[in-house]
Coordinates of C-alpha atoms and ligand atoms in Angstrom, one line a residue:
M181 CA 120.0 56.3 -22.8
S182 CA 119.2 59.9 -22.4
E183 CA 116.0 61.2 -24.1
Y184 CA 117.8 64.4 -25.2
K185 CA 120.2 64.5 -28.1
D186 CA 123.2 66.5 -29.2
I187 CA 124.4 68.4 -26.1
T188 CA 123.9 65.4 -23.7
E189 CA 125.8 63.1 -26.0
L190 CA 128.5 65.7 -26.7
L191 CA 129.1 66.3 -23.0
G192 CA 128.2 62.9 -21.6
I193 CA 125.5 64.3 -19.3
E194 CA 122.0 63.3 -18.4
Y195 CA 120.1 66.6 -18.7
P196 CA 120.8 69.3 -21.4
I197 CA 121.5 71.8 -18.6
V198 CA 124.8 73.6 -18.0
Q199 CA 125.5 75.6 -14.9
G200 CA 126.6 79.2 -15.4
G201 CA 130.2 80.1 -14.7
M202 CA 129.5 82.5 -12.0
A203 CA 132.6 84.3 -10.5
W204 CA 133.1 83.6 -6.8
V205 CA 129.9 81.5 -6.7
A206 CA 130.8 78.6 -8.9
D207 CA 133.5 76.8 -7.0
H208 CA 134.1 73.0 -6.9
H209 CA 131.3 72.4 -4.4
L210 CA 128.6 73.7 -6.7
A211 CA 130.1 72.4 -9.9
A212 CA 130.5 68.9 -8.4
A213 CA 126.9 68.9 -7.2
V214 CA 125.6 69.9 -10.6
S215 CA 127.7 67.3 -12.4
A216 CA 126.8 64.6 -9.9
G217 CA 123.1 65.6 -10.4
G218 CA 123.3 65.0 -14.2
G219 CA 124.0 68.5 -15.5
L220 CA 127.3 70.0 -16.5
G221 CA 128.9 71.8 -13.5
L222 CA 131.5 74.5 -14.1
I223 CA 134.2 75.9 -11.9
A224 CA 134.4 79.6 -12.6
A225 CA 138.1 80.7 -12.9
A226 CA 136.9 84.3 -12.9
S227 CA 140.0 86.4 -12.0
A228 CA 141.5 83.8 -9.7
P229 CA 145.1 82.7 -10.1
A230 CA 145.7 79.5 -12.1
E231 CA 146.9 77.5 -9.1
W232 CA 143.5 78.1 -7.3
V233 CA 141.8 76.7 -10.4
R234 CA 144.1 73.6 -10.3
E235 CA 143.1 73.0 -6.6
Q236 CA 139.5 73.4 -7.5
I237 CA 139.7 70.9 -10.4
R238 CA 141.4 68.3 -8.1
A239 CA 138.9 68.9 -5.3
L240 CA 136.0 68.5 -7.7
R241 CA 137.5 65.2 -8.9
K242 CA 137.4 63.9 -5.4
L243 CA 133.7 64.5 -5.2
T244 CA 132.5 63.2 -8.6
D245 CA 133.8 61.3 -11.7
K246 CA 131.2 62.9 -13.9
P247 CA 132.1 65.3 -16.7
F248 CA 132.6 69.0 -15.7
G249 CA 134.0 72.1 -17.1
V250 CA 136.0 75.3 -16.3
N251 CA 134.7 78.7 -17.3
V252 CA 137.5 81.0 -18.3
T253 CA 136.9 84.7 -18.1
L254 CA 139.1 86.1 -20.9
M255 CA 139.4 89.5 -19.3
S256 CA 141.3 87.9 -16.4
P257 CA 145.0 88.7 -16.2
F258 CA 145.5 85.0 -15.5
A259 CA 143.5 83.7 -18.4
E260 CA 146.5 82.3 -20.3
D261 CA 147.8 80.5 -17.2
V262 CA 144.3 79.2 -16.4
V263 CA 144.2 77.7 -19.9
K264 CA 147.6 76.0 -19.3
V265 CA 146.2 74.4 -16.1
V266 CA 143.1 73.3 -17.8
I267 CA 145.2 71.6 -20.5
E268 CA 147.6 70.0 -17.9
E269 CA 144.6 68.7 -15.8
K270 CA 142.8 67.5 -19.0
V271 CA 139.6 69.2 -18.1
P272 CA 136.8 67.8 -20.4
V273 CA 135.0 71.0 -21.1
V274 CA 135.9 74.7 -21.3
T275 CA 133.4 77.6 -21.6
T276 CA 134.7 81.1 -22.0
G277 CA 133.2 84.5 -21.4
A278 CA 133.8 88.2 -21.8
G279 CA 136.0 87.9 -24.9
N280 CA 137.2 86.0 -28.0
P281 CA 138.9 82.6 -27.0
G282 CA 140.3 82.2 -30.6
K283 CA 143.9 82.1 -29.6
Y284 CA 143.4 79.2 -27.1
M285 CA 141.2 77.1 -29.4
E286 CA 143.9 75.0 -31.1
A287 CA 145.7 74.0 -27.9
L288 CA 142.5 73.0 -26.2
K289 CA 141.2 71.1 -29.2
E290 CA 144.5 69.3 -29.5
I291 CA 144.0 67.5 -26.2
G292 CA 140.3 66.8 -26.9
T293 CA 138.8 69.4 -24.6
I294 CA 135.3 70.4 -25.7
V295 CA 135.3 74.2 -26.2
I296 CA 132.1 76.2 -25.8
P297 CA 132.5 79.9 -26.1
V298 CA 129.8 82.1 -24.5
V299 CA 128.7 84.7 -27.0
A300 CA 126.3 87.6 -26.9
A301 CA 126.1 88.2 -30.7
S302 CA 125.9 86.0 -33.8
T303 CA 129.0 87.6 -35.4
L304 CA 131.2 86.1 -32.6
A305 CA 129.3 82.8 -32.8
K306 CA 130.2 82.5 -36.5
R307 CA 133.8 83.3 -35.9
M308 CA 133.9 80.7 -33.1
E309 CA 132.4 78.0 -35.3
R310 CA 135.1 78.7 -37.9
A311 CA 137.7 78.5 -35.2
G312 CA 136.5 75.0 -34.2
A313 CA 134.1 75.5 -31.3
D314 CA 132.1 72.4 -30.5
A315 CA 129.0 74.5 -29.5
V316 CA 128.2 78.0 -28.3
V317 CA 126.3 79.4 -25.4
A318 CA 124.1 82.3 -26.7
E319 CA 123.7 84.5 -23.7
G320 CA 121.0 87.1 -23.8
S321 CA 120.9 90.3 -21.8
E322 CA 118.6 89.0 -19.2
S323 CA 121.6 87.3 -17.7
G324 CA 123.5 88.4 -14.6
G325 CA 127.0 89.7 -14.7
H326 CA 128.6 90.9 -17.8
I327 CA 126.1 91.1 -20.6
G328 CA 125.6 91.9 -24.3
E329 CA 122.8 94.1 -25.8
T330 CA 120.4 91.5 -27.2
S331 CA 117.7 89.6 -25.4
T332 CA 117.5 85.8 -25.3
M333 CA 114.3 85.7 -27.3
N334 CA 116.1 87.5 -30.2
L335 CA 119.6 86.3 -29.8
V336 CA 119.0 82.5 -29.6
P337 CA 117.2 82.0 -32.9
Q338 CA 119.6 84.4 -34.7
V339 CA 122.6 82.5 -33.5
V340 CA 120.8 79.2 -34.3
D341 CA 120.4 80.5 -37.9
A342 CA 124.0 81.7 -38.1
V343 CA 125.8 78.5 -37.1
S344 CA 125.5 74.7 -37.6
I345 CA 127.0 73.7 -34.2
P346 CA 124.6 73.2 -31.3
V347 CA 123.5 76.3 -29.5
I348 CA 122.9 76.4 -25.7
A349 CA 120.6 79.2 -24.6
A350 CA 121.3 81.4 -21.6
G351 CA 119.7 84.4 -20.0
G352 CA 116.4 84.4 -18.2
I353 CA 116.1 80.6 -18.0
A354 CA 115.4 79.4 -14.5
D355 CA 112.6 76.8 -14.9
G356 CA 111.1 74.3 -17.2
R357 CA 109.0 76.8 -19.1
G358 CA 112.0 78.9 -20.0
A359 CA 114.0 75.8 -21.0
A360 CA 111.1 74.6 -23.2
A361 CA 110.9 78.0 -24.8
A362 CA 114.6 78.0 -25.5
F363 CA 114.3 74.6 -27.2
L364 CA 111.5 76.0 -29.4
L365 CA 113.8 78.8 -30.4
G366 CA 116.2 76.1 -31.7
A367 CA 118.5 75.7 -28.7
K368 CA 119.8 72.2 -27.9
G369 CA 120.6 73.0 -24.3
V370 CA 120.3 75.6 -21.7
Q371 CA 122.6 77.3 -19.3
V372 CA 121.2 78.3 -15.9
G373 CA 123.1 80.7 -13.6
T374 CA 120.9 82.7 -11.2
R375 CA 118.9 79.7 -9.9
F376 CA 122.1 77.9 -8.9
I377 CA 123.2 80.9 -6.7
V378 CA 120.7 79.5 -4.2
A379 CA 121.6 75.9 -4.5
K380 CA 122.3 74.3 -1.1
E381 CA 125.8 73.4 -2.3
A382 CA 126.6 77.0 -3.4
N383 CA 129.1 78.6 -1.0
V384 CA 127.3 81.9 -1.1
A385 CA 126.6 84.1 2.0
Q386 CA 123.0 83.5 3.1
A387 CA 122.2 87.2 2.9
Y388 CA 123.0 87.2 -0.8
K389 CA 120.9 84.1 -1.3
D390 CA 118.1 85.8 0.6
R391 CA 118.2 88.8 -1.7
V392 CA 117.9 86.6 -4.8
L393 CA 115.0 84.7 -3.2
A394 CA 113.2 88.0 -2.4
A395 CA 113.8 89.7 -5.7
G396 CA 111.0 90.4 -8.2
D397 CA 110.9 90.9 -11.9
N398 CA 112.0 94.5 -11.8
D399 CA 114.8 94.3 -9.2
T400 CA 117.9 94.2 -11.4
V401 CA 119.9 97.1 -12.9
V402 CA 122.7 97.4 -15.4
T403 CA 125.7 99.5 -14.5
G404 CA 128.9 100.3 -16.3
R405 CA 127.4 100.7 -19.8
F406 CA 129.9 103.6 -20.4
T407 CA 132.8 101.2 -19.7
G408 CA 131.9 98.9 -22.6
H409 CA 131.4 96.1 -20.0
P410 CA 127.8 96.5 -18.7
V411 CA 127.0 94.3 -15.7
R412 CA 123.6 93.3 -14.4
S413 CA 123.1 93.0 -10.6
L414 CA 120.3 93.2 -8.0
K415 CA 119.4 96.8 -7.1
N416 CA 121.0 97.8 -3.8
K417 CA 122.7 100.7 -2.1
L418 CA 125.9 100.3 -4.0
M419 CA 124.2 100.1 -7.4
R420 CA 122.0 103.1 -6.6
E421 CA 125.1 105.1 -5.8
I422 CA 126.9 104.0 -8.9
L423 CA 123.9 104.7 -11.1
S424 CA 123.5 108.2 -9.7
K425 CA 127.3 108.8 -10.2
E426 CA 127.1 107.5 -13.8
K427 CA 124.5 110.3 -14.5
D428 CA 127.2 112.8 -13.6
E429 CA 129.9 111.3 -15.8
I430 CA 132.0 109.4 -13.4
S431 CA 135.6 108.6 -14.6
L432 CA 136.6 105.0 -15.4
E433 CA 139.1 105.1 -12.6
E434 CA 136.5 106.1 -10.0
F435 CA 134.1 103.5 -11.3
E436 CA 136.7 100.8 -11.1
T437 CA 137.6 101.9 -7.5
L438 CA 134.0 101.8 -6.5
M439 CA 133.5 98.3 -8.0
S440 CA 136.8 96.7 -6.9
G441 CA 136.3 93.7 -4.7
T442 CA 132.5 94.2 -4.5
L443 CA 131.6 90.8 -5.8
R444 CA 133.7 89.1 -3.1
R445 CA 132.2 91.4 -0.5
A446 CA 128.7 90.2 -1.5
V447 CA 129.4 86.4 -2.0
V448 CA 131.9 85.8 0.8
E449 CA 131.1 88.5 3.4
G450 CA 127.4 88.8 2.8
D451 CA 127.5 92.6 2.6
V452 CA 124.4 93.1 0.6
D453 CA 124.5 96.9 0.8
H454 CA 128.0 97.5 -0.3
G455 CA 128.6 94.4 -2.4
S456 CA 127.8 93.5 -6.1
L457 CA 124.8 91.1 -6.1
M458 CA 125.3 89.9 -9.7
S459 CA 122.0 88.2 -10.8
G460 CA 119.9 87.7 -13.8
Q461 CA 116.4 89.0 -14.3
S462 CA 115.2 85.4 -13.5
A463 CA 115.8 86.1 -9.8
G464 CA 112.0 86.8 -9.6
L465 CA 111.5 83.1 -10.6
V466 CA 113.8 81.8 -7.9
T467 CA 111.9 81.2 -4.7
K468 CA 113.6 78.4 -2.7
E469 CA 117.0 77.1 -1.7
Q470 CA 117.3 73.5 -3.0
P471 CA 120.0 70.9 -3.7
A472 CA 121.5 71.3 -7.2
A473 CA 120.2 67.8 -8.2
E474 CA 116.7 68.8 -7.3
I475 CA 116.9 72.0 -9.3
L476 CA 118.1 70.0 -12.4
R477 CA 115.3 67.5 -12.0
E478 CA 112.7 70.2 -11.6
I479 CA 113.8 72.1 -14.7
A480 CA 114.0 68.9 -16.8
D481 CA 110.5 67.7 -15.6
G482 CA 109.1 71.2 -16.0
M483 CA 110.4 71.4 -19.5
K484 CA 108.6 68.2 -20.5
A485 CA 105.4 69.3 -18.8
A486 CA 105.5 72.7 -20.5
Y487 CA 106.0 71.0 -23.8
L488 CA 103.2 68.5 -23.3
S489 CA 100.8 71.1 -22.0
K490 CA 101.1 72.9 -25.4
A491 CA 101.3 69.7 -27.5
A492 CA 97.5 69.7 -28.3
Y493 CA 97.7 73.3 -29.4
F494 CA 100.7 72.7 -31.7
G495 CA 98.9 69.7 -33.2
D496 CA 101.1 67.1 -31.7
Ligands
TUI792 O1 131.3 86.6 -19.2 C1 130.1 86.6 -18.9 N1 129.7 87.0 -17.7 C2 130.4 87.6 -16.7 S1 132.1 87.8 -16.8 C3 132.1 88.6 -15.3 S2 133.5 89.2 -14.6 C4 133.3 90.8 -15.0 N2 133.1 91.7 -14.0 C5 132.9 93.0 -14.3 C6 133.0 93.5 -15.6 C7 133.2 92.6 -16.6 C8 133.4 91.3 -16.3 C9 130.8 88.6 -14.8 N3 129.9 88.0 -15.6 N4 129.2 86.1 -19.8 C10 129.6 85.8 -21.1 C11 129.6 86.9 -21.9 N5 130.5 87.2 -22.8 N6 128.7 87.9 -22.0 C12 129.0 88.8 -22.9 C13 130.2 88.3 -23.5 C14 131.0 88.8 -24.5 C15 131.0 90.2 -24.7 C16 131.9 90.7 -25.7 C17 131.8 88.0 -25.3 C18 132.6 88.5 -26.2 C19 132.6 89.9 -26.5 O2 133.4 90.4 -27.5 C20 134.5 89.6 -27.9 C21 135.1 90.1 -29.1 O3 136.3 90.4 -29.0 O4 134.4 90.3 -30.2

């Protein structure tokens, strides 16, 4: 029996830790390692074609029989086809990002898929609860990639107050202290992204991993605010160029041309100057490459230690 309630029972996992659905980073290798290690691994569908997602699901199932999920980016032109594949393959869990998954909810629920929308505001969290979501991930603006406006410290308790379904906290959580803090804010689980970029099983160019490992607390920037889709990444040559162009009112077309293919360039080619090094602010807490299972154990053990070290103070 797991010592944690709610999310572990809902998802059939050992630790209340979900891996972030990181585009290009979260393929079946990382997801299988996280699931086999006792967390919930996710394959990030990102903007990949649906058949790629099917291959990833089948490849993951060859590596582990533990529960796993697929993260669907709703802005993807293939989102609808990806949802079809997820249903055909009977994927146990779906998380969604960068939009409202309302129109897919019924079909997913019908086959018993657990649906966990990622939200960056309590308004969407409430709508998702009404639409039948099993839980939500409340993702604060410390996160990497596409972000909302509100920090984890403020977002999580407000989403917890707004809904009755379990809330999984995300954004800025990379160790046991952050996870314990999220639980004190009312979360029943945590989602961790950035720390898994440097997991041994993550198929990420070493140069990208090295940048995450070297980053400090002030090394991320947010670009693209004017597009309505702000994105957090590590500071590098590309981001400095984009930030300076944003000051001079760059057009949306020019911005999109500059950004096009840059995540792949970083993750696959290891071009850390001209690629997008998406990362959360927790990169400063990430200091070593480790197997995913070890990361999960450290966070779970650290969470308990952080709680116990304050128990006397809280009168426990
Ligand atoms: O989705 C993410 N993180 C992502 S998606 C992504 S791919 C991308 N690349 C460039 C530009 C934009 C996307 C990289 N990282 N996290 C979950 C998340 N969802 N964060 C924020 C949101 C969100 C934002 C607005 C969810 C819903 C929303 O509005 C929905 C509505 O219609 O009310």
